[in-house]
Amino acid sequence: MSAPLRVGNASGFYGDRATAWREMLDGGELDVLTGDYLAELTMLILGRDRLRDPALGYAKTFLRQLEGCLGTALERGVRMVTNAGGLNPAGLAAAIGSLADRLGLTARIGYVKGDALPRPDALTANAYLGAFGIAACLDAGADVVVTGRVTDASLAVGPAIARYGWGREDLDALAGATVAGHLIECGAQVTGGNFSFFTELPDGGHRPGFPIVEIHPDGSSVVTKHPGTGGAVTVETVTAQLLYEVGGPDYLGPDVVTRLDTVELTADGPDRVRVAGARGTPPPPTLKVGVNNLGGFRNSMTFVLCGLDIPAKAALVRGQLEAAVGPAGLEFVLARTDHPDASDTEAASALLHAHLRDGDKARAGRAFSAAAVELALASYPGCTLTTLPGDATPYGVFTADAVPQDAVEHVAVLPSGERVPIAPPPVTCLQGPPVQQNALTGGPSLHPQRAAQPQPQRTRRGALGEVVGARSGDKGGDANLGVWARTDATWAWLRGWLTVERLAELLPETAPLTVERHELPNLRAVNFVIRGLLGQGVAASTRFDPQAKALGELLRSRIVDLPTEEMGL
C-alpha cells in the first residue's frame, strides 16, 4: 500500500480518441483505467437511441474499444471503471459479459444503478451519483465497473475509496481525490489539449498523451502521463483544466464539497505536477438532476452577402423569409466576416445565418429550407447560399433541478449479482446561493475590497492573451470562463482590472446576463459563471459557439491596455 494508486483516463467524451484505451494499457504501469463518456448532450443522444431500441442507451463505442484490450487489462490486473453505461448500465454490463465469453475470458463485472429517476414527462432524468457505489463493486473484486450518471470525478474517487478505505468522514481525502478526478476526466485537456499556449508545448500540441493521477492516502496527487507521449503536464496545463466547467470556490459534489481555493499546484519534475491542500466540507443534502426533453425541431440556412450594403441585404432576406413562413421561431445572426476593398469573394462576404425552431416538423423542415432556396433569383444582388434545402432535425432542451439524497436508491450490483444499497451521507450541509451581479444593474462585489491599485505609468496596446490564459465551457444553459495570470505581477494587475463590468466591455453579449465572479488566488485565476449565455443548453443553442468552448480565446484576442512596468513588459 506504500505506492500511490495510479489512475489513468482513456476517454473524455463520447467520440474521443478510439485508440486511447490501448495506448494507456501499453504505455506503462496502471492500477485503474477510467473512461468518461457522458455529457449533457450525450444523455440526449443516448435517450434518442433508447427510443429506437430499448436495449440500447449506452455508449456503443466502448464495447468496440474494449474488445481489443479487455484481455490485456485482465492479464495485467488493470481494473476498468467507466460511465459508458449511460441510461442502461445493466445492459452494458451484460454486453461486456457476452463479449468476455466470446473472447474466452473470465471477467468479474459490477455496475451501479439508481441514477435514473421516474419522470414520465422527460426523455431522460438522471441524478448525479457519487463514488461509494463504484468502491463497493471494486471491494467485491470487480474487474470492470460500469455506471450510469455519476459525477465525472467519481470515476477516480471510487477506486481511491476502495484502495484506502476512506469513509464518509474523510472529507479532505475525498476532496483531494475529487480534484484528481476532475483533472483527468476530460482526457488530454490536462496534458496540453485545447491549451492557450499550445505553441509552447514540446510537440506543438499535435498529439497529447492521456493523463494519469497518482493518488496518495491523504487524497493529494501527482498529475502525469506515460513517458514518450505528446503534450506536456505543467502547472499551467493543470490550472487550465482545474478551471474548466467549475463555478465558485465551493465545488459541489454528492460526497463532498471541495474547496478549490485551497488547492495548491507545484511542479514535481518533468511532466509531473503535485496537487495538494484540498479541503472538504460536508456535501449538500440534495443531488443534482439533469433533465433532457425534446424541444421541437430545428433547421438552418446560411446566405452569403458579398460587397456593399450588407445590412440592407440582410434586412431584405429577413423580411422575405418572415413573409414566407411567418416570424415565429425565426432567428437571424449576421456574421460580419467581410473586409472592405477585398480582392476575392470570400474576403468580401458576410454570412447571414437563418435559424428556425418549431414544434411543427413540416414548418421547420422543407417549408423553411425551400423558402430560403426560392429566394436565389428574387432577393439581393449576388444571392447565394452555403446550404442545401433539407429536413428539420429534433433538438433537446436541458434543465437541472435537485432531489434529496435519501430519495435516490443508489445501488451497487456486485459481480456475484448481489445488490448492495449505498446509504446517503449521514452529514450534509446546506449551501448558500452565490452572489450574482451583471454589468448593467451592478450588485454586490464577489471579491474582497482592496486598496486602490496605483495606476501604471505606462501602458501598451496588446492582446490580453499575451499575458493570460483562459479555458471556457458549458454547463446546461450557462457558461464558465476561467482566466489565469502567468506571473505574480500579472495576477496583481488582473484581479483588480478584470471585473464584471470590464468583461462586459470586452464580451458585450455578457452585459445583460447574470454573472458570478470568483477569485482563486492560489491559481492566480478569476472564474466567471455566465448564466443563460447558452439559452436552453447545447442541443438547443443557435449560438455560433454553442458550447462556449471558444469564449476564452475570444476574450484573449481582445486588444487592451497592458501595463508595462508592473509586469516588466
PDB file of C-alpha atoms in Angstrom, residues 74-343:
ATOM      1  CA  LEU A  74      -7.266  -8.644 -17.115  1.00  0.00           C
ATOM      2  CA  GLU A  75      -3.794 -10.069 -17.654  1.00  0.00           C
ATOM      3  CA  ARG A  76      -2.105  -7.008 -16.154  1.00  0.00           C
ATOM      4  CA  GLY A  77      -4.564  -6.550 -13.312  1.00  0.00           C
ATOM      5  CA  VAL A  78      -5.730  -3.139 -14.501  1.00  0.00           C
ATOM      6  CA  ARG A  79      -9.282  -2.524 -13.357  1.00  0.00           C
ATOM      7  CA  MET A  80     -11.630  -0.521 -15.560  1.00  0.00           C
ATOM      8  CA  VAL A  81     -14.242   1.997 -14.417  1.00  0.00           C
ATOM      9  CA  THR A  82     -16.499   3.797 -16.871  1.00  0.00           C
ATOM     10  CA  ASN A  83     -19.759   5.715 -17.020  1.00  0.00           C
ATOM     11  CA  ALA A  84     -20.351   4.408 -20.560  1.00  0.00           C
ATOM     12  CA  GLY A  85     -23.430   2.664 -19.164  1.00  0.00           C
ATOM     13  CA  GLY A  86     -25.311   5.920 -19.704  1.00  0.00           C
ATOM     14  CA  LEU A  87     -29.025   5.202 -19.438  1.00  0.00           C
ATOM     15  CA  ASN A  88     -28.573   1.433 -19.334  1.00  0.00           C
ATOM     16  CA  PRO A  89     -25.649   0.322 -17.145  1.00  0.00           C
ATOM     17  CA  ALA A  90     -27.173  -3.121 -16.662  1.00  0.00           C
ATOM     18  CA  GLY A  91     -27.406  -3.548 -20.438  1.00  0.00           C
ATOM     19  CA  LEU A  92     -23.775  -2.594 -20.959  1.00  0.00           C
ATOM     20  CA  ALA A  93     -22.642  -4.867 -18.125  1.00  0.00           C
ATOM     21  CA  ALA A  94     -24.466  -7.762 -19.770  1.00  0.00           C
ATOM     22  CA  ALA A  95     -22.947  -6.896 -23.156  1.00  0.00           C
ATOM     23  CA  ILE A  96     -19.455  -6.877 -21.615  1.00  0.00           C
ATOM     24  CA  GLY A  97     -20.163 -10.306 -20.127  1.00  0.00           C
ATOM     25  CA  SER A  98     -21.152 -11.605 -23.541  1.00  0.00           C
ATOM     26  CA  LEU A  99     -18.025 -10.061 -25.066  1.00  0.00           C
ATOM     27  CA  ALA A 100     -15.828 -11.746 -22.439  1.00  0.00           C
ATOM     28  CA  ASP A 101     -17.498 -15.092 -23.118  1.00  0.00           C
ATOM     29  CA  ARG A 102     -16.921 -14.713 -26.848  1.00  0.00           C
ATOM     30  CA  LEU A 103     -13.252 -13.889 -26.231  1.00  0.00           C
ATOM     31  CA  GLY A 104     -12.820 -16.834 -23.853  1.00  0.00           C
ATOM     32  CA  LEU A 105     -12.117 -14.528 -20.892  1.00  0.00           C
ATOM     33  CA  THR A 106     -13.346 -14.517 -17.316  1.00  0.00           C
ATOM     34  CA  ALA A 107     -14.254 -11.016 -16.222  1.00  0.00           C
ATOM     35  CA  ARG A 108     -15.941 -10.014 -12.976  1.00  0.00           C
ATOM     36  CA  ILE A 109     -18.335  -7.185 -13.809  1.00  0.00           C
ATOM     37  CA  GLY A 110     -20.157  -4.891 -11.438  1.00  0.00           C
ATOM     38  CA  TYR A 111     -22.401  -1.962 -12.133  1.00  0.00           C
ATOM     39  CA  VAL A 112     -24.039   0.960 -10.365  1.00  0.00           C
ATOM     40  CA  LYS A 113     -27.675   1.895 -10.756  1.00  0.00           C
ATOM     41  CA  GLY A 114     -30.227   4.234  -9.245  1.00  0.00           C
ATOM     42  CA  ASP A 115     -29.446   7.454 -11.050  1.00  0.00           C
ATOM     43  CA  ALA A 116     -32.410   7.145 -13.434  1.00  0.00           C
ATOM     44  CA  LEU A 117     -35.454   8.885 -11.974  1.00  0.00           C
ATOM     45  CA  PRO A 118     -39.100   8.322 -12.945  1.00  0.00           C
ATOM     46  CA  ARG A 119     -40.079  11.422 -14.885  1.00  0.00           C
ATOM     47  CA  PRO A 120     -42.840  10.481 -17.368  1.00  0.00           C
ATOM     48  CA  ASP A 121     -42.693  13.929 -18.935  1.00  0.00           C
ATOM     49  CA  ALA A 122     -38.938  13.753 -19.623  1.00  0.00           C
ATOM     50  CA  LEU A 123     -36.823  11.947 -22.193  1.00  0.00           C
ATOM     51  CA  THR A 124     -34.102  11.421 -19.569  1.00  0.00           C
ATOM     52  CA  ALA A 125     -33.819  12.388 -15.903  1.00  0.00           C
ATOM     53  CA  ASN A 126     -30.725  11.291 -14.022  1.00  0.00           C
ATOM     54  CA  ALA A 127     -29.288  12.170 -10.629  1.00  0.00           C
ATOM     55  CA  TYR A 128     -25.541  12.659 -10.351  1.00  0.00           C
ATOM     56  CA  LEU A 129     -24.441   9.871  -8.001  1.00  0.00           C
ATOM     57  CA  GLY A 130     -21.239   9.723  -6.002  1.00  0.00           C
ATOM     58  CA  ALA A 131     -18.336   7.301  -5.739  1.00  0.00           C
ATOM     59  CA  PHE A 132     -19.231   4.853  -2.973  1.00  0.00           C
ATOM     60  CA  GLY A 133     -21.176   2.517  -5.272  1.00  0.00           C
ATOM     61  CA  ILE A 134     -18.116   2.202  -7.502  1.00  0.00           C
ATOM     62  CA  ALA A 135     -15.985   1.466  -4.443  1.00  0.00           C
ATOM     63  CA  ALA A 136     -18.379  -1.263  -3.327  1.00  0.00           C
ATOM     64  CA  CYS A 137     -18.095  -3.032  -6.686  1.00  0.00           C
ATOM     65  CA  LEU A 138     -14.285  -2.833  -6.580  1.00  0.00           C
ATOM     66  CA  ASP A 139     -14.225  -4.068  -2.964  1.00  0.00           C
ATOM     67  CA  ALA A 140     -16.187  -7.095  -4.178  1.00  0.00           C
ATOM     68  CA  GLY A 141     -13.479  -7.890  -6.746  1.00  0.00           C
ATOM     69  CA  ALA A 142     -14.897  -6.345  -9.925  1.00  0.00           C
ATOM     70  CA  ASP A 143     -12.506  -6.159 -12.863  1.00  0.00           C
ATOM     71  CA  VAL A 144     -14.853  -3.815 -14.714  1.00  0.00           C
ATOM     72  CA  VAL A 145     -17.296  -1.359 -13.142  1.00  0.00           C
ATOM     73  CA  VAL A 146     -19.996   0.259 -15.266  1.00  0.00           C
ATOM     74  CA  THR A 147     -22.052   3.210 -14.128  1.00  0.00           C
ATOM     75  CA  GLY A 148     -24.740   5.462 -15.438  1.00  0.00           C
ATOM     76  CA  ARG A 149     -24.790   9.142 -14.460  1.00  0.00           C
ATOM     77  CA  VAL A 150     -22.255   9.650 -11.707  1.00  0.00           C
ATOM     78  CA  THR A 151     -20.190  12.801 -11.302  1.00  0.00           C
ATOM     79  CA  ASP A 152     -17.240  12.638 -13.668  1.00  0.00           C
ATOM     80  CA  ALA A 153     -14.734  12.822 -10.820  1.00  0.00           C
ATOM     81  CA  SER A 154     -16.345   9.813  -9.110  1.00  0.00           C
ATOM     82  CA  LEU A 155     -14.710   7.520 -11.643  1.00  0.00           C
ATOM     83  CA  ALA A 156     -11.381   8.234  -9.922  1.00  0.00           C
ATOM     84  CA  VAL A 157     -12.691   8.834  -6.389  1.00  0.00           C
ATOM     85  CA  GLY A 158     -14.335   5.390  -6.231  1.00  0.00           C
ATOM     86  CA  PRO A 159     -11.087   3.459  -6.799  1.00  0.00           C
ATOM     87  CA  ALA A 160      -9.331   5.651  -4.209  1.00  0.00           C
ATOM     88  CA  ILE A 161     -12.031   4.885  -1.633  1.00  0.00           C
ATOM     89  CA  ALA A 162     -11.625   1.174  -2.348  1.00  0.00           C
ATOM     90  CA  ARG A 163      -7.830   1.376  -2.138  1.00  0.00           C
ATOM     91  CA  TYR A 164      -7.534   3.406   1.060  1.00  0.00           C
ATOM     92  CA  GLY A 165     -10.747   2.543   2.888  1.00  0.00           C
ATOM     93  CA  TRP A 166     -11.931   6.126   3.264  1.00  0.00           C
ATOM     94  CA  GLY A 167     -15.263   6.712   4.916  1.00  0.00           C
ATOM     95  CA  ARG A 168     -17.806   9.474   4.586  1.00  0.00           C
ATOM     96  CA  GLU A 169     -15.992  11.437   7.286  1.00  0.00           C
ATOM     97  CA  ASP A 170     -12.685  11.614   5.349  1.00  0.00           C
ATOM     98  CA  LEU A 171     -13.696  14.855   3.704  1.00  0.00           C
ATOM     99  CA  ASP A 172     -10.242  16.257   2.921  1.00  0.00           C
ATOM    100  CA  ALA A 173      -9.135  12.999   1.296  1.00  0.00           C
ATOM    101  CA  LEU A 174     -12.368  12.807  -0.708  1.00  0.00           C
ATOM    102  CA  ALA A 175     -11.880  16.422  -1.765  1.00  0.00           C
ATOM    103  CA  GLY A 176      -8.325  15.750  -2.918  1.00  0.00           C
ATOM    104  CA  ALA A 177      -9.400  12.735  -4.950  1.00  0.00           C
ATOM    105  CA  THR A 178     -12.253  14.778  -6.408  1.00  0.00           C
ATOM    106  CA  VAL A 179      -9.736  17.318  -7.675  1.00  0.00           C
ATOM    107  CA  ALA A 180      -7.644  14.472  -9.144  1.00  0.00           C
ATOM    108  CA  GLY A 181     -10.696  13.038 -10.854  1.00  0.00           C
ATOM    109  CA  HIS A 182     -11.733  16.411 -12.207  1.00  0.00           C
ATOM    110  CA  LEU A 183      -8.254  16.951 -13.625  1.00  0.00           C
ATOM    111  CA  ILE A 184      -8.249  13.741 -15.695  1.00  0.00           C
ATOM    112  CA  GLU A 185     -11.950  13.492 -16.566  1.00  0.00           C
ATOM    113  CA  CYS A 186     -11.516  15.407 -19.837  1.00  0.00           C
ATOM    114  CA  GLY A 187      -8.620  13.301 -21.054  1.00  0.00           C
ATOM    115  CA  ALA A 188      -5.955  15.197 -22.947  1.00  0.00           C
ATOM    116  CA  GLN A 189      -7.204  18.624 -21.863  1.00  0.00           C
ATOM    117  CA  VAL A 190      -4.876  18.390 -18.839  1.00  0.00           C
ATOM    118  CA  THR A 191      -1.862  17.260 -20.886  1.00  0.00           C
ATOM    119  CA  GLY A 192      -1.863  20.119 -23.376  1.00  0.00           C
ATOM    120  CA  GLY A 193      -5.080  19.645 -25.324  1.00  0.00           C
ATOM    121  CA  ASN A 194      -7.014  22.864 -26.003  1.00  0.00           C
ATOM    122  CA  PHE A 195      -4.260  24.788 -24.185  1.00  0.00           C
ATOM    123  CA  SER A 196      -3.972  28.550 -24.684  1.00  0.00           C
ATOM    124  CA  PHE A 197      -0.198  28.389 -25.111  1.00  0.00           C
ATOM    125  CA  PHE A 198      -0.129  25.260 -27.284  1.00  0.00           C
ATOM    126  CA  THR A 199       2.716  26.659 -29.415  1.00  0.00           C
ATOM    127  CA  GLU A 200       4.985  26.347 -26.364  1.00  0.00           C
ATOM    128  CA  LEU A 201       4.383  22.609 -25.962  1.00  0.00           C
ATOM    129  CA  PRO A 202       7.284  20.323 -26.946  1.00  0.00           C
ATOM    130  CA  ASP A 203       5.311  18.795 -29.829  1.00  0.00           C
ATOM    131  CA  GLY A 204       3.270  21.908 -30.593  1.00  0.00           C
ATOM    132  CA  GLY A 205       0.181  20.165 -29.247  1.00  0.00           C
ATOM    133  CA  HIS A 206      -0.004  17.646 -32.122  1.00  0.00           C
ATOM    134  CA  ARG A 207      -0.929  14.504 -30.160  1.00  0.00           C
ATOM    135  CA  PRO A 208      -1.097  14.924 -26.391  1.00  0.00           C
ATOM    136  CA  GLY A 209      -0.994  11.758 -24.354  1.00  0.00           C
ATOM    137  CA  PHE A 210      -3.780  10.834 -21.970  1.00  0.00           C
ATOM    138  CA  PRO A 211      -3.350  11.617 -18.261  1.00  0.00           C
ATOM    139  CA  ILE A 212      -2.586   9.717 -15.087  1.00  0.00           C
ATOM    140  CA  VAL A 213      -3.060  10.730 -11.462  1.00  0.00           C
ATOM    141  CA  GLU A 214      -1.076   9.123  -8.673  1.00  0.00           C
ATOM    142  CA  ILE A 215      -3.431   9.398  -5.702  1.00  0.00           C
ATOM    143  CA  HIS A 216      -1.919   9.203  -2.207  1.00  0.00           C
ATOM    144  CA  PRO A 217      -3.612   8.071   1.039  1.00  0.00           C
ATOM    145  CA  ASP A 218      -4.300  11.671   2.120  1.00  0.00           C
ATOM    146  CA  GLY A 219      -6.015  12.498  -1.200  1.00  0.00           C
ATOM    147  CA  SER A 220      -3.125  14.525  -2.601  1.00  0.00           C
ATOM    148  CA  SER A 221      -1.970  13.508  -6.046  1.00  0.00           C
ATOM    149  CA  VAL A 222       0.515  13.958  -8.841  1.00  0.00           C
ATOM    150  CA  VAL A 223      -0.710  14.515 -12.397  1.00  0.00           C
ATOM    151  CA  THR A 224       1.489  12.919 -15.040  1.00  0.00           C
ATOM    152  CA  LYS A 225       1.383  10.894 -18.279  1.00  0.00           C
ATOM    153  CA  HIS A 226       3.139   7.917 -19.801  1.00  0.00           C
ATOM    154  CA  PRO A 227       6.746   8.531 -20.899  1.00  0.00           C
ATOM    155  CA  GLY A 228       7.210   9.365 -24.559  1.00  0.00           C
ATOM    156  CA  THR A 229       3.653  10.570 -25.156  1.00  0.00           C
ATOM    157  CA  GLY A 230       2.914  14.009 -26.586  1.00  0.00           C
ATOM    158  CA  GLY A 231       1.793  17.212 -24.987  1.00  0.00           C
ATOM    159  CA  ALA A 232       3.003  18.176 -21.522  1.00  0.00           C
ATOM    160  CA  VAL A 233       1.950  18.266 -17.886  1.00  0.00           C
ATOM    161  CA  THR A 234       2.795  21.651 -16.375  1.00  0.00           C
ATOM    162  CA  VAL A 235       1.349  23.838 -13.648  1.00  0.00           C
ATOM    163  CA  GLU A 236      -0.389  25.833 -16.381  1.00  0.00           C
ATOM    164  CA  THR A 237      -1.918  22.872 -18.226  1.00  0.00           C
ATOM    165  CA  VAL A 238      -3.235  21.620 -14.881  1.00  0.00           C
ATOM    166  CA  THR A 239      -4.507  25.093 -13.953  1.00  0.00           C
ATOM    167  CA  ALA A 240      -6.399  25.263 -17.248  1.00  0.00           C
ATOM    168  CA  GLN A 241      -8.215  22.011 -16.598  1.00  0.00           C
ATOM    169  CA  LEU A 242      -8.870  22.810 -12.944  1.00  0.00           C
ATOM    170  CA  LEU A 243     -10.754  25.937 -14.112  1.00  0.00           C
ATOM    171  CA  TYR A 244     -12.817  24.006 -16.669  1.00  0.00           C
ATOM    172  CA  GLU A 245     -16.585  23.925 -16.101  1.00  0.00           C
ATOM    173  CA  VAL A 246     -16.447  24.973 -12.459  1.00  0.00           C
ATOM    174  CA  GLY A 247     -18.289  27.675 -10.580  1.00  0.00           C
ATOM    175  CA  GLY A 248     -17.195  29.265  -7.335  1.00  0.00           C
ATOM    176  CA  PRO A 249     -14.601  28.096  -4.831  1.00  0.00           C
ATOM    177  CA  ASP A 250     -17.139  25.585  -3.458  1.00  0.00           C
ATOM    178  CA  TYR A 251     -17.145  22.678  -5.927  1.00  0.00           C
ATOM    179  CA  LEU A 252     -20.312  20.791  -5.037  1.00  0.00           C
ATOM    180  CA  GLY A 253     -20.429  17.011  -5.233  1.00  0.00           C
ATOM    181  CA  PRO A 254     -22.593  14.220  -3.842  1.00  0.00           C
ATOM    182  CA  ASP A 255     -19.882  13.015  -1.432  1.00  0.00           C
ATOM    183  CA  VAL A 256     -18.032  16.203  -0.530  1.00  0.00           C
ATOM    184  CA  VAL A 257     -17.871  19.930  -1.242  1.00  0.00           C
ATOM    185  CA  THR A 258     -14.335  20.607  -2.428  1.00  0.00           C
ATOM    186  CA  ARG A 259     -12.782  23.990  -1.664  1.00  0.00           C
ATOM    187  CA  LEU A 260     -10.991  24.816  -4.891  1.00  0.00           C
ATOM    188  CA  ASP A 261      -9.427  27.905  -3.326  1.00  0.00           C
ATOM    189  CA  THR A 262      -7.356  25.668  -1.039  1.00  0.00           C
ATOM    190  CA  VAL A 263      -5.763  23.667  -3.852  1.00  0.00           C
ATOM    191  CA  GLU A 264      -2.064  24.248  -4.480  1.00  0.00           C
ATOM    192  CA  LEU A 265      -0.164  23.200  -7.621  1.00  0.00           C
ATOM    193  CA  THR A 266       3.609  22.759  -7.710  1.00  0.00           C
ATOM    194  CA  ALA A 267       5.983  21.353 -10.298  1.00  0.00           C
ATOM    195  CA  ASP A 268       7.291  17.911  -9.322  1.00  0.00           C
ATOM    196  CA  GLY A 269       9.703  17.188 -12.167  1.00  0.00           C
ATOM    197  CA  PRO A 270       9.282  16.786 -15.923  1.00  0.00           C
ATOM    198  CA  ASP A 271       5.611  16.189 -16.804  1.00  0.00           C
ATOM    199  CA  ARG A 272       4.680  15.956 -13.130  1.00  0.00           C
ATOM    200  CA  VAL A 273       2.553  18.394 -11.107  1.00  0.00           C
ATOM    201  CA  ARG A 274       1.773  17.864  -7.436  1.00  0.00           C
ATOM    202  CA  VAL A 275      -1.775  18.712  -6.334  1.00  0.00           C
ATOM    203  CA  ALA A 276      -2.187  19.239  -2.595  1.00  0.00           C
ATOM    204  CA  GLY A 277      -4.033  21.195   0.053  1.00  0.00           C
ATOM    205  CA  ALA A 278      -7.615  20.396  -0.959  1.00  0.00           C
ATOM    206  CA  ARG A 279     -10.076  20.813   1.873  1.00  0.00           C
ATOM    207  CA  GLY A 280     -13.523  19.294   2.007  1.00  0.00           C
ATOM    208  CA  THR A 281     -16.761  20.101   3.780  1.00  0.00           C
ATOM    209  CA  PRO A 282     -19.960  18.032   4.032  1.00  0.00           C
ATOM    210  CA  PRO A 283     -21.929  17.655   0.792  1.00  0.00           C
ATOM    211  CA  PRO A 284     -25.301  19.277   0.167  1.00  0.00           C
ATOM    212  CA  PRO A 285     -28.460  17.375   1.176  1.00  0.00           C
ATOM    213  CA  THR A 286     -29.558  17.204  -2.470  1.00  0.00           C
ATOM    214  CA  LEU A 287     -28.287  15.666  -5.673  1.00  0.00           C
ATOM    215  CA  LYS A 288     -28.197  17.494  -8.973  1.00  0.00           C
ATOM    216  CA  VAL A 289     -30.580  16.060 -11.574  1.00  0.00           C
ATOM    217  CA  GLY A 290     -30.018  16.546 -15.286  1.00  0.00           C
ATOM    218  CA  VAL A 291     -33.242  16.505 -17.327  1.00  0.00           C
ATOM    219  CA  ASN A 292     -33.446  16.269 -21.112  1.00  0.00           C
ATOM    220  CA  ASN A 293     -36.584  16.817 -23.146  1.00  0.00           C
ATOM    221  CA  LEU A 294     -37.239  17.012 -26.862  1.00  0.00           C
ATOM    222  CA  GLY A 295     -37.887  20.687 -27.506  1.00  0.00           C
ATOM    223  CA  GLY A 296     -39.091  20.501 -31.084  1.00  0.00           C
ATOM    224  CA  PHE A 297     -37.434  20.703 -34.495  1.00  0.00           C
ATOM    225  CA  ARG A 298     -34.796  22.992 -35.947  1.00  0.00           C
ATOM    226  CA  ASN A 299     -33.286  23.908 -39.287  1.00  0.00           C
ATOM    227  CA  SER A 300     -30.719  26.414 -40.526  1.00  0.00           C
ATOM    228  CA  MET A 301     -29.857  28.067 -43.825  1.00  0.00           C
ATOM    229  CA  THR A 302     -26.876  30.354 -44.468  1.00  0.00           C
ATOM    230  CA  PHE A 303     -26.805  33.191 -47.017  1.00  0.00           C
ATOM    231  CA  VAL A 304     -23.607  34.718 -48.412  1.00  0.00           C
ATOM    232  CA  LEU A 305     -23.795  38.521 -48.593  1.00  0.00           C
ATOM    233  CA  CYS A 306     -20.978  39.984 -50.664  1.00  0.00           C
ATOM    234  CA  GLY A 307     -19.734  43.526 -51.129  1.00  0.00           C
ATOM    235  CA  LEU A 308     -21.734  46.664 -50.390  1.00  0.00           C
ATOM    236  CA  ASP A 309     -24.954  47.257 -48.431  1.00  0.00           C
ATOM    237  CA  ILE A 310     -24.541  44.213 -46.157  1.00  0.00           C
ATOM    238  CA  PRO A 311     -27.095  45.330 -43.515  1.00  0.00           C
ATOM    239  CA  ALA A 312     -29.678  46.180 -46.184  1.00  0.00           C
ATOM    240  CA  LYS A 313     -29.176  42.814 -47.881  1.00  0.00           C
ATOM    241  CA  ALA A 314     -29.636  41.028 -44.555  1.00  0.00           C
ATOM    242  CA  ALA A 315     -32.800  43.042 -43.843  1.00  0.00           C
ATOM    243  CA  LEU A 316     -34.217  42.099 -47.236  1.00  0.00           C
ATOM    244  CA  VAL A 317     -33.695  38.363 -46.618  1.00  0.00           C
ATOM    245  CA  ARG A 318     -35.214  38.631 -43.173  1.00  0.00           C
ATOM    246  CA  GLY A 319     -38.341  40.321 -44.489  1.00  0.00           C
ATOM    247  CA  GLN A 320     -38.708  37.823 -47.325  1.00  0.00           C
ATOM    248  CA  LEU A 321     -38.372  34.764 -45.065  1.00  0.00           C
ATOM    249  CA  GLU A 322     -40.722  36.155 -42.434  1.00  0.00           C
ATOM    250  CA  ALA A 323     -43.293  36.801 -45.144  1.00  0.00           C
ATOM    251  CA  ALA A 324     -42.868  33.273 -46.500  1.00  0.00           C
ATOM    252  CA  VAL A 325     -43.048  31.188 -43.297  1.00  0.00           C
ATOM    253  CA  GLY A 326     -44.049  33.669 -40.580  1.00  0.00           C
ATOM    254  CA  PRO A 327     -41.787  35.223 -37.930  1.00  0.00           C
ATOM    255  CA  ALA A 328     -42.461  32.751 -35.095  1.00  0.00           C
ATOM    256  CA  GLY A 329     -39.338  30.815 -34.146  1.00  0.00           C
ATOM    257  CA  LEU A 330     -37.111  32.583 -36.676  1.00  0.00           C
ATOM    258  CA  GLU A 331     -33.696  33.853 -35.595  1.00  0.00           C
ATOM    259  CA  PHE A 332     -31.171  35.699 -37.739  1.00  0.00           C
ATOM    260  CA  VAL A 333     -27.477  36.100 -36.970  1.00  0.00           C
ATOM    261  CA  LEU A 334     -25.343  38.330 -39.201  1.00  0.00           C
ATOM    262  CA  ALA A 335     -21.640  37.451 -39.021  1.00  0.00           C
ATOM    263  CA  ARG A 336     -19.614  40.368 -40.376  1.00  0.00           C
ATOM    264  CA  THR A 337     -16.784  38.329 -41.825  1.00  0.00           C
ATOM    265  CA  ASP A 338     -16.456  40.763 -44.745  1.00  0.00           C
ATOM    266  CA  HIS A 339     -13.466  43.058 -45.309  1.00  0.00           C
ATOM    267  CA  PRO A 340     -13.607  46.389 -47.209  1.00  0.00           C
ATOM    268  CA  ASP A 341     -11.931  46.639 -50.607  1.00  0.00           C
ATOM    269  CA  ALA A 342     -11.272  42.881 -50.648  1.00  0.00           C
ATOM    270  CA  SER A 343      -9.695  41.263 -53.690  1.00  0.00           C
TER     271      SER A 343
END
